[in-house]
Amino acid sequence: MSDPNLIVGLERADDAGVYRLTDDLAIVQTVDFFTPIVDDPYMFGQIAAANALSDVYAMGGRPLTAMNIVCFPSKTLDISLLRDILHGGIDKLREAGVVLVGGHSVDDPELKYGLSVTGTVHPRRLLTKAGAKPGDQLILTKPLGTGIINTAAKGRMASEEAIETASRSMATLNRAASEIMVRVGANACTDITGFGLLGHACEMVEDSEVGFKIRSFSVPMFPETLALARMGMVPGGTYRNKEFRSQMVYATGIPDTVMDILFDPQTSGGLFIAVGPDRAGLLLSGLKEAGVIDAAIVGEVVSEPKQRIIVE
Ligand code: CO
Ligand code: CO
Ligand code: CO
């Protein structure tokens, strides 16, 4: 069954599904939920909402409405915990100008929270993982390392400052970055989540039929990330991400710990944007002006080798 109005669907998985309503209006739909990744329930609610909204921002869309998805062990956990999580979620939605229209909860032995989000986008201004062109500059808008810091936090190895910096970043909306990207005009975009920077970059080179060069020393990282990676505070997902993409990524002389960070699974990570070389400076300065201070040019798009990423 193929519907001509389905612009982005399952056959080419992108950040969100996109369905054309009229020539100049499409809806963007996405859903995301997970188990707590920080101790503070209010912060977890904010992060879960920022993470769910991010897939709409990554498509260049504007989120409008959201619905809560809750799995809660009501027999073992106090209901006030859930209230704090939902409070964090709704505060983040309010900041994003998004209306909560409903939700659904089930009793479940494992606590999970997230949202389904609906937004709109102009079909011709839609950004996907396809569309990156040779010569484009690659911009990353948030530092890497949330997986490593969360792993270290569980073993009481990360400092309060590192946990706090990573939490604040995870709770930060990709809204400003998305709006500036749409205004300046970019060629392709995705957001960095579970597959890590290189995992999501691999999806982009596949869909765009190009190659990437990534300059590892230009990639922003949270403080302590490198030291914690050296101590072995690396989540299991990193190894799966590396294994899955080992054929596509060429890295010679790059330390293992740096590769661990480039493949570190992110929660509510930044946008990863391919932008024409004539607009890259404008986009970067616009991001900095809007407070996206960690944004950096981390590499460029090349025509050959196709479907490969060279890490320098
Ligand atoms: Co995504
Ligand atoms: Co998602
Ligand atoms: Co229901």
XYZ file of C-alpha atoms and ligand atoms in Angstrom:
315
model
C 0.000 0.000 0.000
C 1.597 3.276 -1.050
C 0.023 6.638 -0.374
C 1.323 9.509 -2.552
C 0.970 11.905 0.389
C 3.317 9.882 2.614
C 6.537 11.911 2.227
C 8.600 10.093 4.866
C 7.460 6.687 6.083
C 8.811 3.352 7.252
C 10.615 2.288 4.076
C 13.149 5.065 4.629
C 13.237 5.492 8.360
C 13.981 9.079 9.313
C 13.591 10.954 12.609
C 9.829 11.295 12.171
C 7.041 10.363 9.769
C 5.804 13.111 7.444
C 2.419 13.169 5.702
C 1.314 15.845 3.215
C -2.057 17.457 3.931
C -1.934 20.199 1.262
C 0.721 21.510 -1.144
C 2.192 23.734 1.551
C 1.394 21.808 4.729
C 2.493 18.435 6.087
C 2.162 16.835 9.534
C 5.215 15.440 11.335
C 4.662 12.608 13.841
C 7.028 10.904 16.249
C 7.055 8.915 19.507
C 9.818 8.289 22.050
C 9.862 6.928 25.618
C 12.451 5.345 27.899
C 13.444 4.381 31.435
C 14.869 7.076 33.772
C 18.426 8.165 32.974
C 18.831 10.644 35.841
C 17.901 10.414 39.544
C 15.834 13.624 39.687
C 12.270 12.849 38.464
C 11.500 16.455 37.467
C 14.723 16.604 35.401
C 13.910 13.210 33.838
C 10.506 14.564 32.749
C 12.140 17.581 31.101
C 14.745 15.435 29.326
C 12.133 12.937 28.066
C 10.069 15.790 26.616
C 13.071 17.566 25.036
C 14.111 14.208 23.538
C 10.648 13.456 22.113
C 10.305 16.943 20.598
C 13.765 16.729 19.040
C 12.741 14.442 16.164
C 10.293 17.123 14.945
C 12.976 19.816 15.221
C 15.418 17.576 13.311
C 12.999 17.546 10.352
C 12.815 21.360 10.405
C 9.271 21.110 11.749
C 7.302 22.979 14.408
C 5.825 20.773 17.163
C 2.254 21.694 18.115
C 0.683 18.973 20.278
C 1.890 16.078 22.435
C 0.526 13.078 24.333
C 2.044 11.479 27.425
C 3.051 7.809 27.441
C 3.455 6.428 30.963
C 4.439 3.000 32.281
C 4.359 3.110 36.076
C 4.757 0.457 38.810
C 1.978 1.790 41.064
C 2.450 -1.013 43.601
C 6.110 -0.303 44.295
C 6.658 3.411 43.615
C 5.066 6.471 45.184
C 2.692 8.324 42.874
C 4.360 11.659 43.791
C 7.347 10.497 41.720
C 5.127 10.279 38.648
C 3.674 13.710 39.408
C 7.191 15.198 39.391
C 8.070 13.482 36.092
C 4.876 14.721 34.409
C 5.484 18.193 35.852
C 8.946 18.266 34.220
C 7.428 17.119 30.934
C 4.679 19.727 30.876
C 7.052 22.548 31.829
C 9.277 21.605 28.887
C 6.274 21.466 26.538
C 5.204 24.897 27.742
C 8.693 26.260 27.030
C 8.413 24.787 23.512
C 4.928 26.271 22.987
C 3.480 22.777 22.623
C 0.037 21.793 24.013
C -0.483 18.535 25.910
C -3.689 17.033 24.504
C -3.850 13.651 26.243
C -1.972 10.499 27.006
C -2.161 6.942 28.208
C -0.718 5.097 31.186
C -0.331 1.426 32.019
C 0.815 -0.411 35.112
C 4.251 -1.819 34.356
C 6.997 -3.256 36.583
C 9.485 -0.866 34.924
C 8.971 2.899 34.956
C 9.031 4.518 31.504
C 8.001 7.942 30.290
C 7.909 9.742 26.989
C 5.613 11.438 24.516
C 4.179 11.215 21.066
C 4.505 14.577 19.311
C 2.731 16.035 16.297
C 3.951 19.067 14.394
C 3.829 20.714 11.009
C 6.342 21.470 8.295
C 6.267 22.987 4.812
C 6.818 19.998 2.473
C 9.508 21.890 0.544
C 11.329 23.059 3.673
C 11.453 19.565 5.182
C 14.934 18.348 6.212
C 15.774 14.633 6.163
C 18.925 12.494 6.346
C 19.096 12.640 2.554
C 20.253 15.795 0.781
C 23.809 16.316 2.081
C 26.002 17.487 -0.828
C 29.771 17.292 -1.400
C 31.361 20.454 -0.002
C 28.727 20.870 2.736
C 30.005 21.631 6.214
C 28.826 19.421 9.101
C 27.668 21.173 12.263
C 26.965 19.502 15.629
C 24.971 21.601 18.124
C 25.523 19.818 21.480
C 28.598 18.178 23.059
C 28.910 14.371 23.173
C 29.242 12.173 26.248
C 25.822 11.754 27.915
C 26.055 7.938 27.722
C 29.509 7.896 29.330
C 28.535 10.405 32.030
C 25.287 8.532 32.828
C 27.254 5.270 33.083
C 29.805 6.914 35.378
C 27.014 8.493 37.451
C 25.548 5.039 38.172
C 28.950 3.950 39.513
C 29.289 7.241 41.469
C 32.341 8.106 39.343
C 31.153 11.325 37.671
C 31.357 14.673 39.467
C 28.214 16.637 40.354
C 29.263 19.293 37.812
C 29.592 16.762 34.993
C 26.180 15.246 35.777
C 24.614 18.681 36.037
C 26.170 19.947 32.770
C 25.069 16.835 30.869
C 21.552 16.954 32.401
C 21.115 20.609 31.482
C 22.209 19.856 27.927
C 19.835 16.863 27.609
C 16.959 19.046 28.862
C 17.782 21.798 26.350
C 15.368 22.002 23.430
C 16.737 21.732 19.895
C 14.185 24.412 19.024
C 16.511 27.408 18.601
C 18.981 25.335 16.567
C 16.168 24.072 14.331
C 14.616 27.491 13.742
C 17.961 29.032 12.761
C 18.793 26.057 10.530
C 15.464 26.477 8.690
C 15.943 30.240 8.388
C 19.513 29.979 7.026
C 18.670 26.968 4.840
C 20.413 23.600 5.308
C 20.595 20.500 3.096
C 20.164 17.625 5.569
C 19.692 17.086 9.302
C 19.195 14.454 11.976
C 19.476 14.448 15.760
C 22.108 12.487 17.659
C 20.586 9.811 19.905
C 21.159 6.090 20.561
C 23.523 5.280 17.678
C 25.960 8.036 18.629
C 27.423 10.703 16.329
C 29.057 8.230 13.939
C 26.045 5.873 13.898
C 23.679 8.655 12.894
C 26.298 10.089 10.510
C 26.373 6.655 8.814
C 22.606 6.854 8.243
C 23.107 10.261 6.655
C 25.869 9.141 4.265
C 23.724 6.147 3.242
C 20.630 8.244 2.539
C 22.569 11.110 0.910
C 24.904 8.819 -1.116
C 28.008 10.779 -0.138
C 30.967 10.360 2.219
C 31.891 12.319 5.374
C 35.162 13.471 6.846
C 34.907 14.001 10.608
C 37.636 15.913 12.453
C 37.622 14.247 15.872
C 39.518 17.118 17.530
C 36.752 19.564 16.510
C 33.925 17.526 18.075
C 32.576 19.160 21.267
C 32.591 16.885 24.345
C 31.359 17.388 27.903
C 34.041 18.008 30.542
C 35.422 14.774 32.074
C 34.097 12.650 29.196
C 37.537 11.707 27.903
C 38.854 10.885 31.396
C 35.762 8.787 32.226
C 36.039 6.919 28.902
C 39.696 6.169 29.716
C 38.504 4.690 33.030
C 36.227 2.340 31.079
C 32.929 4.090 31.896
C 31.550 3.133 28.491
C 27.934 1.935 28.059
C 27.274 -1.397 26.324
C 25.493 0.432 23.493
C 28.805 1.939 22.364
C 30.217 -1.477 21.467
C 27.039 -2.446 19.596
C 27.160 0.869 17.693
C 30.824 0.309 16.746
C 30.276 -3.290 15.715
C 27.247 -2.413 13.573
C 29.116 0.283 11.591
C 32.665 -1.108 11.571
C 32.619 -1.580 7.766
C 31.687 2.033 7.090
C 34.034 3.952 9.385
C 37.750 4.398 8.632
C 39.804 5.691 11.527
C 43.549 5.261 11.630
C 45.575 6.511 14.554
C 42.500 7.667 16.488
C 42.623 6.554 20.154
C 39.976 3.968 21.173
C 38.627 6.295 23.854
C 37.948 8.997 21.241
C 36.111 6.439 19.072
C 34.118 5.405 22.190
C 32.942 9.007 22.501
C 32.141 9.347 18.776
C 29.940 6.208 19.090
C 28.586 7.076 22.575
C 24.766 6.633 22.650
C 23.267 10.060 23.353
C 20.006 10.916 25.053
C 18.432 14.098 23.690
C 21.618 14.925 21.768
C 22.135 17.841 19.434
C 21.231 18.384 15.810
C 23.727 17.232 13.181
C 23.388 19.487 10.147
C 24.823 19.467 6.605
C 24.869 23.036 5.302
C 26.269 24.562 2.119
C 29.779 26.074 2.538
C 28.441 29.543 1.663
C 25.952 29.382 4.575
C 27.959 27.517 7.212
C 29.466 30.647 8.791
C 26.063 32.334 8.939
C 24.485 29.267 10.549
C 27.270 28.894 13.107
C 27.171 32.566 14.142
C 23.361 32.453 14.287
C 23.526 29.404 16.562
C 26.017 31.085 18.909
C 23.921 34.268 19.036
C 20.867 32.201 19.990
C 22.757 30.604 22.895
C 23.672 27.320 21.180
C 27.198 28.016 22.378
C 28.710 24.548 21.944
C 27.815 24.328 18.235
C 30.857 23.548 16.098
C 31.824 22.622 12.552
C 33.043 19.033 12.936
C 33.677 17.937 9.358
C 32.589 18.078 5.756
C 30.785 16.144 3.063
C 32.894 14.533 0.308
C 31.843 12.844 -2.932
C 34.258 9.905 -2.501
C 34.537 7.416 -0.916
C 30.738 7.093 -0.923
C 28.936 5.581 2.081
C 32.109 5.842 4.121
C 33.164 8.032 7.019
C 36.801 8.974 7.464
C 37.692 10.036 10.996
C 40.765 12.237 11.261
Co 16.042 11.196 15.797
Co 13.259 9.116 17.977
Co -5.994 5.589 26.899
